PDB file of C-alpha atoms in Angstrom:
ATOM      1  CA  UNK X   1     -61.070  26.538  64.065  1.00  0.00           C
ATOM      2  CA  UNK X   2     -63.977  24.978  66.059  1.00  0.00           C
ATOM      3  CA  UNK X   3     -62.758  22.870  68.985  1.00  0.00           C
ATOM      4  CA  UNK X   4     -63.119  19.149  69.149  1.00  0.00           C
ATOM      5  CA  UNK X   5     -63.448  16.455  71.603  1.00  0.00           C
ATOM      6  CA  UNK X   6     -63.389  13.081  71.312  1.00  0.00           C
ATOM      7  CA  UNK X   7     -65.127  10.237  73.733  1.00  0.00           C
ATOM      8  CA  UNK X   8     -63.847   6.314  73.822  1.00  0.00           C
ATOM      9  CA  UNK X   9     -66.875   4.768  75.684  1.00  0.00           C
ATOM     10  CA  UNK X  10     -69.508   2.550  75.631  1.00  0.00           C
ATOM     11  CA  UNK X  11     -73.145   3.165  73.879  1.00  0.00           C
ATOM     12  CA  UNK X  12     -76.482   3.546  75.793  1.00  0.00           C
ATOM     13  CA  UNK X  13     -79.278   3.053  73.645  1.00  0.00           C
ATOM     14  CA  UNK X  14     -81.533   5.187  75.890  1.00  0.00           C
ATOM     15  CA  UNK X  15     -79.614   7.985  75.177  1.00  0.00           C
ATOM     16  CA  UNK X  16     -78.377   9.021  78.957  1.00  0.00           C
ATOM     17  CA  UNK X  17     -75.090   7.870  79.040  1.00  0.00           C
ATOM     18  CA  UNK X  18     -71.724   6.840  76.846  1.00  0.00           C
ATOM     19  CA  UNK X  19     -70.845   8.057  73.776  1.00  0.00           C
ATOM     20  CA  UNK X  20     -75.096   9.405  73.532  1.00  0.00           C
ATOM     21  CA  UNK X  21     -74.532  11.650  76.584  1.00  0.00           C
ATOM     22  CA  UNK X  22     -71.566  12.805  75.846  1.00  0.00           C
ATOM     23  CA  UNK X  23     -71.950  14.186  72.083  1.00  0.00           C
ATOM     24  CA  UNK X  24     -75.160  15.646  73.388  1.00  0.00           C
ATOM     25  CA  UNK X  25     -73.113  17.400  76.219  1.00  0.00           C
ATOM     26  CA  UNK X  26     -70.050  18.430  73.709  1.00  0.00           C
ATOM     27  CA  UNK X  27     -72.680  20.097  71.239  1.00  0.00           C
ATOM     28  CA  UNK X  28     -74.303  22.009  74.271  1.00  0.00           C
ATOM     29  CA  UNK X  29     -70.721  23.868  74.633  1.00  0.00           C
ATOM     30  CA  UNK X  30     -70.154  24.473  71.197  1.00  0.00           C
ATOM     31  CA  UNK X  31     -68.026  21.287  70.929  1.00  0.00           C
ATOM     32  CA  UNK X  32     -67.530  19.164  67.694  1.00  0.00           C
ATOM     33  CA  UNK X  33     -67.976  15.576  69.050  1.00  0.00           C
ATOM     34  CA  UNK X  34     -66.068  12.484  67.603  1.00  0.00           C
ATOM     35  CA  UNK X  35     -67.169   8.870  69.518  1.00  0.00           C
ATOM     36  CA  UNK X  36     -64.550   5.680  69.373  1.00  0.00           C
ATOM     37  CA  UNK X  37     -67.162   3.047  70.613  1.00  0.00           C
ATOM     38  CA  UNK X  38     -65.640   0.129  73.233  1.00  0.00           C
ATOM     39  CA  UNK X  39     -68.976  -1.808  74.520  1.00  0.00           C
ATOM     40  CA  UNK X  40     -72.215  -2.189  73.221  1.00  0.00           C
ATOM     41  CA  UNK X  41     -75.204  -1.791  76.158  1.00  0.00           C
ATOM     42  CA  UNK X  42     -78.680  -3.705  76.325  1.00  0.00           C
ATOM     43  CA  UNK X  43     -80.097  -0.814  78.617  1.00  0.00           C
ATOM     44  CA  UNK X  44     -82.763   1.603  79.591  1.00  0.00           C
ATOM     45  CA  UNK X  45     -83.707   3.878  82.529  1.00  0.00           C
ATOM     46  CA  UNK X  46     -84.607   0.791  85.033  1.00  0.00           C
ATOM     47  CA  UNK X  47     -81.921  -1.790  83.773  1.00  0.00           C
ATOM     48  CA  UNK X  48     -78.850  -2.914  81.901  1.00  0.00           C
ATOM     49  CA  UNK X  49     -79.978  -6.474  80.476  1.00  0.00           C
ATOM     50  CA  UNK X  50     -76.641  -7.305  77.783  1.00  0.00           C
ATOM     51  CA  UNK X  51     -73.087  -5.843  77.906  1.00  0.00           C
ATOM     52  CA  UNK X  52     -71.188  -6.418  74.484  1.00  0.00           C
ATOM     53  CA  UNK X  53     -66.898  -5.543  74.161  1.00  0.00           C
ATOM     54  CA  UNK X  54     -65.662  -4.692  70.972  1.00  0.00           C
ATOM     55  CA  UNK X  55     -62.787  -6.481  69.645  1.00  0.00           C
ATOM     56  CA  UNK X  56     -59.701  -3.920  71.069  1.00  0.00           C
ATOM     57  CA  UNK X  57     -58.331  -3.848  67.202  1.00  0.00           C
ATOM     58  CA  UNK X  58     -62.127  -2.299  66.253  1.00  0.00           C
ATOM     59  CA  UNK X  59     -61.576   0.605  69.357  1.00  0.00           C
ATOM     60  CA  UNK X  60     -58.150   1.116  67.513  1.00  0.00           C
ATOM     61  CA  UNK X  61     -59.050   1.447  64.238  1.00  0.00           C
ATOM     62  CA  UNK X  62     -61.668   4.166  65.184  1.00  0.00           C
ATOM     63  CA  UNK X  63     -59.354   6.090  67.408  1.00  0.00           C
ATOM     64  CA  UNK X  64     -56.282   5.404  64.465  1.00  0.00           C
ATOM     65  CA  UNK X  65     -58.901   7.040  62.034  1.00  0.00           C
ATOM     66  CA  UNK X  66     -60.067   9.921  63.762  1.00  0.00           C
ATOM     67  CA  UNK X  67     -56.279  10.824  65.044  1.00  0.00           C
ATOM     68  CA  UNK X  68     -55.527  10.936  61.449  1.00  0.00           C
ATOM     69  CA  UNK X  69     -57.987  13.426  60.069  1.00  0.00           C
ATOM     70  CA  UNK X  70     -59.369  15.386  62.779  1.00  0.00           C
ATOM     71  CA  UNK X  71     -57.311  15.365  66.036  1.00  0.00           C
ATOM     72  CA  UNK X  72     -59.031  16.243  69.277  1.00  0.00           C
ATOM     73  CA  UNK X  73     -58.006  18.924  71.670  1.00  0.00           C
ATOM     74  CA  UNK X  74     -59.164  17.029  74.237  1.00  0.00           C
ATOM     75  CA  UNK X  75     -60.521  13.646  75.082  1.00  0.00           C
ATOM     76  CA  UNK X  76     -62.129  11.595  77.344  1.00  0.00           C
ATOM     77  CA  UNK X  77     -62.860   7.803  78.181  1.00  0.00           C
ATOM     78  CA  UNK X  78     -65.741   5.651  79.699  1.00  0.00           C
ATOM     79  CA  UNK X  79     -66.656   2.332  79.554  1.00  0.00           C
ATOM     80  CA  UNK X  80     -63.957   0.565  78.672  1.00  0.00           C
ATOM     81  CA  UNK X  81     -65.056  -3.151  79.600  1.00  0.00           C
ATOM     82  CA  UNK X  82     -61.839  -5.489  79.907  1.00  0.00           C
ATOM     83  CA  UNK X  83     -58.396  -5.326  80.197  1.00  0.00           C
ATOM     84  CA  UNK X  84     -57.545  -5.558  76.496  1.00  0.00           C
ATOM     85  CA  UNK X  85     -59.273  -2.622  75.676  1.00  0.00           C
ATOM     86  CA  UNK X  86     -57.611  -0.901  78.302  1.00  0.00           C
ATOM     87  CA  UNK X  87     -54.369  -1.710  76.848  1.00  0.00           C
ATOM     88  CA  UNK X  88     -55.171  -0.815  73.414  1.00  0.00           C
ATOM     89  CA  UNK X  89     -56.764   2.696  74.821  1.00  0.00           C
ATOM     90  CA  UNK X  90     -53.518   3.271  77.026  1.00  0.00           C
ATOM     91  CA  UNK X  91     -51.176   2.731  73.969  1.00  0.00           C
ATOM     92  CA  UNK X  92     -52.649   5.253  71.906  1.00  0.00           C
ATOM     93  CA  UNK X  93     -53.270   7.840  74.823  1.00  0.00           C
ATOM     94  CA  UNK X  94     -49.458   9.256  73.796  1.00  0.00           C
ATOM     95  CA  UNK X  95     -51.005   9.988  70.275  1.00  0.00           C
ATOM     96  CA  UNK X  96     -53.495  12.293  71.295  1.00  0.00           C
ATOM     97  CA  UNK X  97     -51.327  14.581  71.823  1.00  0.00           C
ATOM     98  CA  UNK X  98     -54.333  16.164  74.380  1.00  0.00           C
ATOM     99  CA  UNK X  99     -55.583  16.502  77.604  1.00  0.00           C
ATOM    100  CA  UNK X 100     -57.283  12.877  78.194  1.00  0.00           C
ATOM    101  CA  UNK X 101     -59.674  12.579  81.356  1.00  0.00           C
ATOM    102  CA  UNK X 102     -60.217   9.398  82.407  1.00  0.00           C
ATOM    103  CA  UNK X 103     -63.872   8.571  83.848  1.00  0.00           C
ATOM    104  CA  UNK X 104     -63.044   5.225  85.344  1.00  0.00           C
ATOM    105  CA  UNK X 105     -66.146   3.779  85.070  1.00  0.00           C
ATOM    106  CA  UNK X 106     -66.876   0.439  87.233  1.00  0.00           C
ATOM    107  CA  UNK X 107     -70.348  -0.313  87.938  1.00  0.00           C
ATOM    108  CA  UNK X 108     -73.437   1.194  85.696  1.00  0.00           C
ATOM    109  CA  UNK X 109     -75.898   2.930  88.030  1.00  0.00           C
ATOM    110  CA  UNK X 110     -78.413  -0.569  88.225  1.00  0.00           C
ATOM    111  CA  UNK X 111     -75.312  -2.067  89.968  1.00  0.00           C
ATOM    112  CA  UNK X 112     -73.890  -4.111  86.622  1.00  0.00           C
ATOM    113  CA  UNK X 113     -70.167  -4.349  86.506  1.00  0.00           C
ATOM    114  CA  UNK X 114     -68.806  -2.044  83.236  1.00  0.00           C
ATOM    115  CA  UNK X 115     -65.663  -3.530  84.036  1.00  0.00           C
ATOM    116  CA  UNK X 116     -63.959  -6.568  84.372  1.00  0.00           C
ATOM    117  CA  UNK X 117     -62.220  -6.994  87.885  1.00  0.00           C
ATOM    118  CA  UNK X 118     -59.402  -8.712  86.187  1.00  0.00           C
ATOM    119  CA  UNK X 119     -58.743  -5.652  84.040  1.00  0.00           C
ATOM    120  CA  UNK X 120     -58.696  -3.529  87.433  1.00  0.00           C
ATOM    121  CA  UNK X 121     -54.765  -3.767  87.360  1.00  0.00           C
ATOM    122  CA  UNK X 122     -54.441  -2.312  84.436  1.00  0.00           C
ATOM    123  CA  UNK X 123     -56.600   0.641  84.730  1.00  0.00           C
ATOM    124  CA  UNK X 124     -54.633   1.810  87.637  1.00  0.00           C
ATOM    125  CA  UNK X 125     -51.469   0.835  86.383  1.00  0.00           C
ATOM    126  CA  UNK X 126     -51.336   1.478  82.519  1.00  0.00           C
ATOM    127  CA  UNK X 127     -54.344   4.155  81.839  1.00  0.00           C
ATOM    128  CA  UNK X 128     -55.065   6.509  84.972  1.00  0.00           C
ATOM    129  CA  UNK X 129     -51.271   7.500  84.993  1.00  0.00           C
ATOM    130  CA  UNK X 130     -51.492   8.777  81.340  1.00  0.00           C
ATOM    131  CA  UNK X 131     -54.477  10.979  82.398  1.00  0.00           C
ATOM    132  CA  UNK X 132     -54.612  14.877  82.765  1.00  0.00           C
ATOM    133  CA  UNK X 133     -57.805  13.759  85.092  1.00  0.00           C
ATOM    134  CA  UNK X 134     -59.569  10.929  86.608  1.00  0.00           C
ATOM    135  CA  UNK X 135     -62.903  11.289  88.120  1.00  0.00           C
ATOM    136  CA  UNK X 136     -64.296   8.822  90.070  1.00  0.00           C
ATOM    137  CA  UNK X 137     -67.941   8.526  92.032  1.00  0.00           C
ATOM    138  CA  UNK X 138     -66.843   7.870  95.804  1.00  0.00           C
ATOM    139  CA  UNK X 139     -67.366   3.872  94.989  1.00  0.00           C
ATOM    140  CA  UNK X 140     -64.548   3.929  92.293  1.00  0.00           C
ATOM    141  CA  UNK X 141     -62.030   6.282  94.324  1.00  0.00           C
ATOM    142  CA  UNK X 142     -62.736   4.203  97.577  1.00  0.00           C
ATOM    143  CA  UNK X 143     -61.600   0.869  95.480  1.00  0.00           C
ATOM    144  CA  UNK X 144     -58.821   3.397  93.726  1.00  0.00           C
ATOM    145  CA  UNK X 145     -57.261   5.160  97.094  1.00  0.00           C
ATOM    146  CA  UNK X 146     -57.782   1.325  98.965  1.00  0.00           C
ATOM    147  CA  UNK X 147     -59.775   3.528 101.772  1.00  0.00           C
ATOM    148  CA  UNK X 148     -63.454   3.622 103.308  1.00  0.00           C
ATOM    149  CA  UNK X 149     -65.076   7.354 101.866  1.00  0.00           C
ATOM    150  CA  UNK X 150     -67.714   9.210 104.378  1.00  0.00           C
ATOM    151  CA  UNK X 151     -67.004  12.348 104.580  1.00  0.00           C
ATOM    152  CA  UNK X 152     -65.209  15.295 102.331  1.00  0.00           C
ATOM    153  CA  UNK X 153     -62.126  14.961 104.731  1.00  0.00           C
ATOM    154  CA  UNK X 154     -61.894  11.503 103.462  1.00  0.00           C
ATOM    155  CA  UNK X 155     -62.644  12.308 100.354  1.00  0.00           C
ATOM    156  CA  UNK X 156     -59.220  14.264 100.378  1.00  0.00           C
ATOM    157  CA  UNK X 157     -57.361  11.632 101.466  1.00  0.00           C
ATOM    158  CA  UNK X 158     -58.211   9.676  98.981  1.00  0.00           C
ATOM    159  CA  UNK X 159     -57.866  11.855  96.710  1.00  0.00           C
ATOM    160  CA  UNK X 160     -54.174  12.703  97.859  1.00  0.00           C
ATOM    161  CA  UNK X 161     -53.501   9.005  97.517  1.00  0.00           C
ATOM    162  CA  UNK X 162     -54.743   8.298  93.918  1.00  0.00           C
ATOM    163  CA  UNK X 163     -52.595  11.375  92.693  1.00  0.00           C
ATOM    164  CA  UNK X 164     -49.103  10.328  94.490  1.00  0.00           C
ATOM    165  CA  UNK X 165     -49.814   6.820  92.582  1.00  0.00           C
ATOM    166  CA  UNK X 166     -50.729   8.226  89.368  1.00  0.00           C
ATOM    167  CA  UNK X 167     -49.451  11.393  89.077  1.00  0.00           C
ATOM    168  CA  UNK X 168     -52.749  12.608  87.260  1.00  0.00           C
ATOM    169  CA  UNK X 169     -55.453  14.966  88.525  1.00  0.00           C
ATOM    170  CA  UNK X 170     -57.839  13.680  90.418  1.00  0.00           C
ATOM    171  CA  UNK X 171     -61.800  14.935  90.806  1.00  0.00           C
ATOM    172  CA  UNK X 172     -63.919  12.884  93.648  1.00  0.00           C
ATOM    173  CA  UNK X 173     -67.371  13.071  93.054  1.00  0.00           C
ATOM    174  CA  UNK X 174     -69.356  13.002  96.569  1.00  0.00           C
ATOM    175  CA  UNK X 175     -72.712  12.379  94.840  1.00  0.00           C
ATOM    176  CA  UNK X 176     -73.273   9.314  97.332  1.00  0.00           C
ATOM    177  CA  UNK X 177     -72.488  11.432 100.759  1.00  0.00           C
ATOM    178  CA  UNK X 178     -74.742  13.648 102.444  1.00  0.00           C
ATOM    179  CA  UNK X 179     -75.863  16.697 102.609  1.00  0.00           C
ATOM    180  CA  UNK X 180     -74.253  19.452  99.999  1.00  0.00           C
ATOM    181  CA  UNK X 181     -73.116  17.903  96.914  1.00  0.00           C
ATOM    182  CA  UNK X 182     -69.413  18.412  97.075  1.00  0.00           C
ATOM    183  CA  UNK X 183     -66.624  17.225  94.893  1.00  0.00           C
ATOM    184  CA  UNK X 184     -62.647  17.693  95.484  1.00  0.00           C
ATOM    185  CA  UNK X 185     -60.135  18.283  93.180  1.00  0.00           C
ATOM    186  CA  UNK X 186     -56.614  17.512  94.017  1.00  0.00           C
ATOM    187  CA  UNK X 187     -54.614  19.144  91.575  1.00  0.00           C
ATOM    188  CA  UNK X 188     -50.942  20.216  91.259  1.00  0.00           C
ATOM    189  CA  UNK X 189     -50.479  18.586  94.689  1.00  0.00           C
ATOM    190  CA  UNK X 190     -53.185  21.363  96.534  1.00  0.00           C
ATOM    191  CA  UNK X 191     -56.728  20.645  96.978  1.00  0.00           C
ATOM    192  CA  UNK X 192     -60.166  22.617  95.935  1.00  0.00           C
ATOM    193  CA  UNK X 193     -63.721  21.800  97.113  1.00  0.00           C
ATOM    194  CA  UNK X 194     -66.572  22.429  94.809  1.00  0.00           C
ATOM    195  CA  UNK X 195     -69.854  22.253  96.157  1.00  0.00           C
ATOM    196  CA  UNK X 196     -73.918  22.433  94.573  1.00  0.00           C
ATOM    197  CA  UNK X 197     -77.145  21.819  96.291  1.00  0.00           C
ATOM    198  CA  UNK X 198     -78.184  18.402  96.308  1.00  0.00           C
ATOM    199  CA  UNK X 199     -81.520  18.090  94.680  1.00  0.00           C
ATOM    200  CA  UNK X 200     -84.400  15.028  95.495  1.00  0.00           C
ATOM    201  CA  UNK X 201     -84.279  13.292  92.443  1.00  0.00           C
ATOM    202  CA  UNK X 202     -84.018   9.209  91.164  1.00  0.00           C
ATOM    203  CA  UNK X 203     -83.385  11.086  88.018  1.00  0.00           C
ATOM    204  CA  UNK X 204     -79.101  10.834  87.645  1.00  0.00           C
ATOM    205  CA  UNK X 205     -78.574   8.556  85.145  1.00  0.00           C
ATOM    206  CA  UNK X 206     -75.672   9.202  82.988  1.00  0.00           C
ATOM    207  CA  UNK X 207     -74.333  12.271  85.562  1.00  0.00           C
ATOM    208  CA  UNK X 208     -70.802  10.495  85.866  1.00  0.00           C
ATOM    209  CA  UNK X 209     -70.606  10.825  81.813  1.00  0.00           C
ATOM    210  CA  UNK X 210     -72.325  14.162  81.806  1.00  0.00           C
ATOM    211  CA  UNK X 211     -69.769  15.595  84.191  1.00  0.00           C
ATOM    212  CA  UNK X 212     -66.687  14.918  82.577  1.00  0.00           C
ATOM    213  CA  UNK X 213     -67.545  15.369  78.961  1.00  0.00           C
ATOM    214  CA  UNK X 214     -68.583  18.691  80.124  1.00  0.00           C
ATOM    215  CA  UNK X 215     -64.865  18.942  81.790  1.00  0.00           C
ATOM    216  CA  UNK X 216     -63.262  17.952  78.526  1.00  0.00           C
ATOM    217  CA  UNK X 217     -65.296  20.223  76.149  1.00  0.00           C
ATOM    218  CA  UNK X 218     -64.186  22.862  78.712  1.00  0.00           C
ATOM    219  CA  UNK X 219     -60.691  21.300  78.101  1.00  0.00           C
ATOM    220  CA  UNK X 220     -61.410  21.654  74.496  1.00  0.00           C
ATOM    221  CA  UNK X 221     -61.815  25.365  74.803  1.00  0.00           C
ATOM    222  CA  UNK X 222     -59.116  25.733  76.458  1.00  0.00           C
ATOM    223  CA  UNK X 223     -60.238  26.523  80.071  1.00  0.00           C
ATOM    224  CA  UNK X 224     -57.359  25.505  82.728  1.00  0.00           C
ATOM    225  CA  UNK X 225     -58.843  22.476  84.563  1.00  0.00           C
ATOM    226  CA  UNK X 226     -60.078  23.985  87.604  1.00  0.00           C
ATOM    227  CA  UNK X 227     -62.248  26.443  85.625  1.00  0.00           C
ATOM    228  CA  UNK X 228     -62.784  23.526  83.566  1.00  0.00           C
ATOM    229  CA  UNK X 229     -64.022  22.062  86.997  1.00  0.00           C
ATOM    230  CA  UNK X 230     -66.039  24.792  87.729  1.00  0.00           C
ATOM    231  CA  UNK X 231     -67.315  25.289  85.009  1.00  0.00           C
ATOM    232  CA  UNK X 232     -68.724  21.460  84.459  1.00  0.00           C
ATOM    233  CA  UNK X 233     -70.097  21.747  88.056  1.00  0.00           C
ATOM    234  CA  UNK X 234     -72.252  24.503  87.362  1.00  0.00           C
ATOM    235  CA  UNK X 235     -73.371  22.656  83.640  1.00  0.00           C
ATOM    236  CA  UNK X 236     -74.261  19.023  85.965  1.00  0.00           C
ATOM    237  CA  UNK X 237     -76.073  21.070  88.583  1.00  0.00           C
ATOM    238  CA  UNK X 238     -77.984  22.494  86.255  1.00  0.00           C
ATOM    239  CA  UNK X 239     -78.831  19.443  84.160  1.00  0.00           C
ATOM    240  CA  UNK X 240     -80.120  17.394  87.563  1.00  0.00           C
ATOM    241  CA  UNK X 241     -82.094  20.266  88.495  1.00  0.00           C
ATOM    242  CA  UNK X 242     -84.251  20.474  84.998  1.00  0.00           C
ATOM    243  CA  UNK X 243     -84.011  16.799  84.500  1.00  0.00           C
ATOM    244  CA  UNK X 244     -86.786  16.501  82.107  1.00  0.00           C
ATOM    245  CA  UNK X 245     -88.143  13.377  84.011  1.00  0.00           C
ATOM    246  CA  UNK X 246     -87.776  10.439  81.728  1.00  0.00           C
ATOM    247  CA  UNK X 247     -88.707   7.051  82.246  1.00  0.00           C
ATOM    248  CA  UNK X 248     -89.927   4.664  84.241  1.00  0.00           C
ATOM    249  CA  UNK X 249     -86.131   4.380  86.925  1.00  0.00           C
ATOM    250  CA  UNK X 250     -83.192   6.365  87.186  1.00  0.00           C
ATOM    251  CA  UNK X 251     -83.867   8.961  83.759  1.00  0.00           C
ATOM    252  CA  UNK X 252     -81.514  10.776  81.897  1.00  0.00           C
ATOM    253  CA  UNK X 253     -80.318  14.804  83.067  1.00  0.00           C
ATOM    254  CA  UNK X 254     -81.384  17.820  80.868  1.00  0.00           C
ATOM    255  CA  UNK X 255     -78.530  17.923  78.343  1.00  0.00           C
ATOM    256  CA  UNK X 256     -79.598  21.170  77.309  1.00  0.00           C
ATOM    257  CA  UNK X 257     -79.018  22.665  80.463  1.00  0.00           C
ATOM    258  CA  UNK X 258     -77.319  26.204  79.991  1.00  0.00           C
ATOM    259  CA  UNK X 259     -73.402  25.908  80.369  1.00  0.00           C
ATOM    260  CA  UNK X 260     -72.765  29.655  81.942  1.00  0.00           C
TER     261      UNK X 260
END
């Protein structure tokens, strides 16, 4: 049977992030896609102008549905917007009855808040510690770990912390440092670096959602996660490199980047 993946996330109507980016990025590993839809998004490549929450009882009627026809062998979440939703998400993540990764996202890349601080709690309380992974940029594991993050060392240590208070995998993304891209893994308890050339580009938006639905279609396929890892680092490398150079701010990565 052909794998499936499912994404609970928020929509982008220019197509380089949520739900958009990450059926593109399922398809381009041979991935059925299924999309539960949170928040609506007023938003292109130089701004987000209007963030809209579904009602949580809409987010669990779409997951309800989908659970109950075609179940996902792995999933994944994104924008999630408030506390409620949260909640509702965190209920049903028993049901899946697969892998779930966890992007937490916080703050779209033109700075708006994704998330309401209010519904922090909750994330790190009720969600994260029903998640096979959580992958946060160094912003979100910094506010996670309750530590400053500037260099890989650091980005250990935090990552150390958010897994003794979670108990779930956890990928740091150190898009933000510099020099070599590098992310760490802390899995199982032991640690693995996995690093990229950093390429001169505004063009990165949507590489947070990229990233992990590439992880979870790897999931899907049944890759252990730090292939998985690997894997997904090699697809998001890729896709920054041959961004195809989109609009007028921060454009969208090549989603048909090759995933070898």
């Amino acid at each position: 049977m052909k794998p499936v993946a499912l994404t609970i996330a928020g929509s982008d109507p220019s197509g380089g992030a949520g739900i958009q980016a990450d059926l593109k990025t399922f398809h381009q590993f041979g991935v059925y896609g299924e999309a539960a839809l949170t928040l609506l998004t007023v938003q292109n490549t130089c701004n987000v102008f209007e963030v809209v929450c579904l009602e949580p009882r809409l987010v669990e009627a779409q997951v309800e549905a989908v659970l109950a026809d075609i179940p996902p062998q792995a999933a994944k979440t994104g924008a999630l917007g408030n506390a409620a939703i949260i909640e509702a998400v965190a209920a049903l993540a028993p049901r899946l009855r697969a892998p779930l990764v966890v992007d937490p996202v916080m703050i779209s890349k033109h700075g708006a808040p994704l998330i309401a601080e209010e519904a922090r709690p909750v994330l790190e309380q009720k969600l994260l510690p029903r998640a096979a992974l959580v992958t946060p940029n160094l912003h979100e594991a910094a506010a996670l770990a309750g530590c400053g993050i500037r260099t890989v060392e650091q980005m250990e240590e935090a990552a150390r912390r958010i897994f003794d208070r979670t108990g779930a995998a956890v990928l740091i993304k150190g898009g933000h440092l510099e020099g070599e891209a590098v992310d760490v893994l802390c899995w199982q308890g032991g640690l693995r670096r996995y690093g990229a050339p950093r390429f001169d580009t505004r063009h990165t938006h949507g590489t947070g959602c990229t990233y992990s639905a590439a992880i979870t279609a790897c999931l899907a396929l049944g890759l252990d996660l730090p292939e998985a890892v690997a894997r997904a680092k090699r697809y998001i490398t890729e896709a920054i490199r041959t961004n195809p150079g989109l609009g007028g701010g921060s454009g969208p990565v090549n989603h048909h980047a090759s995933t070898g």
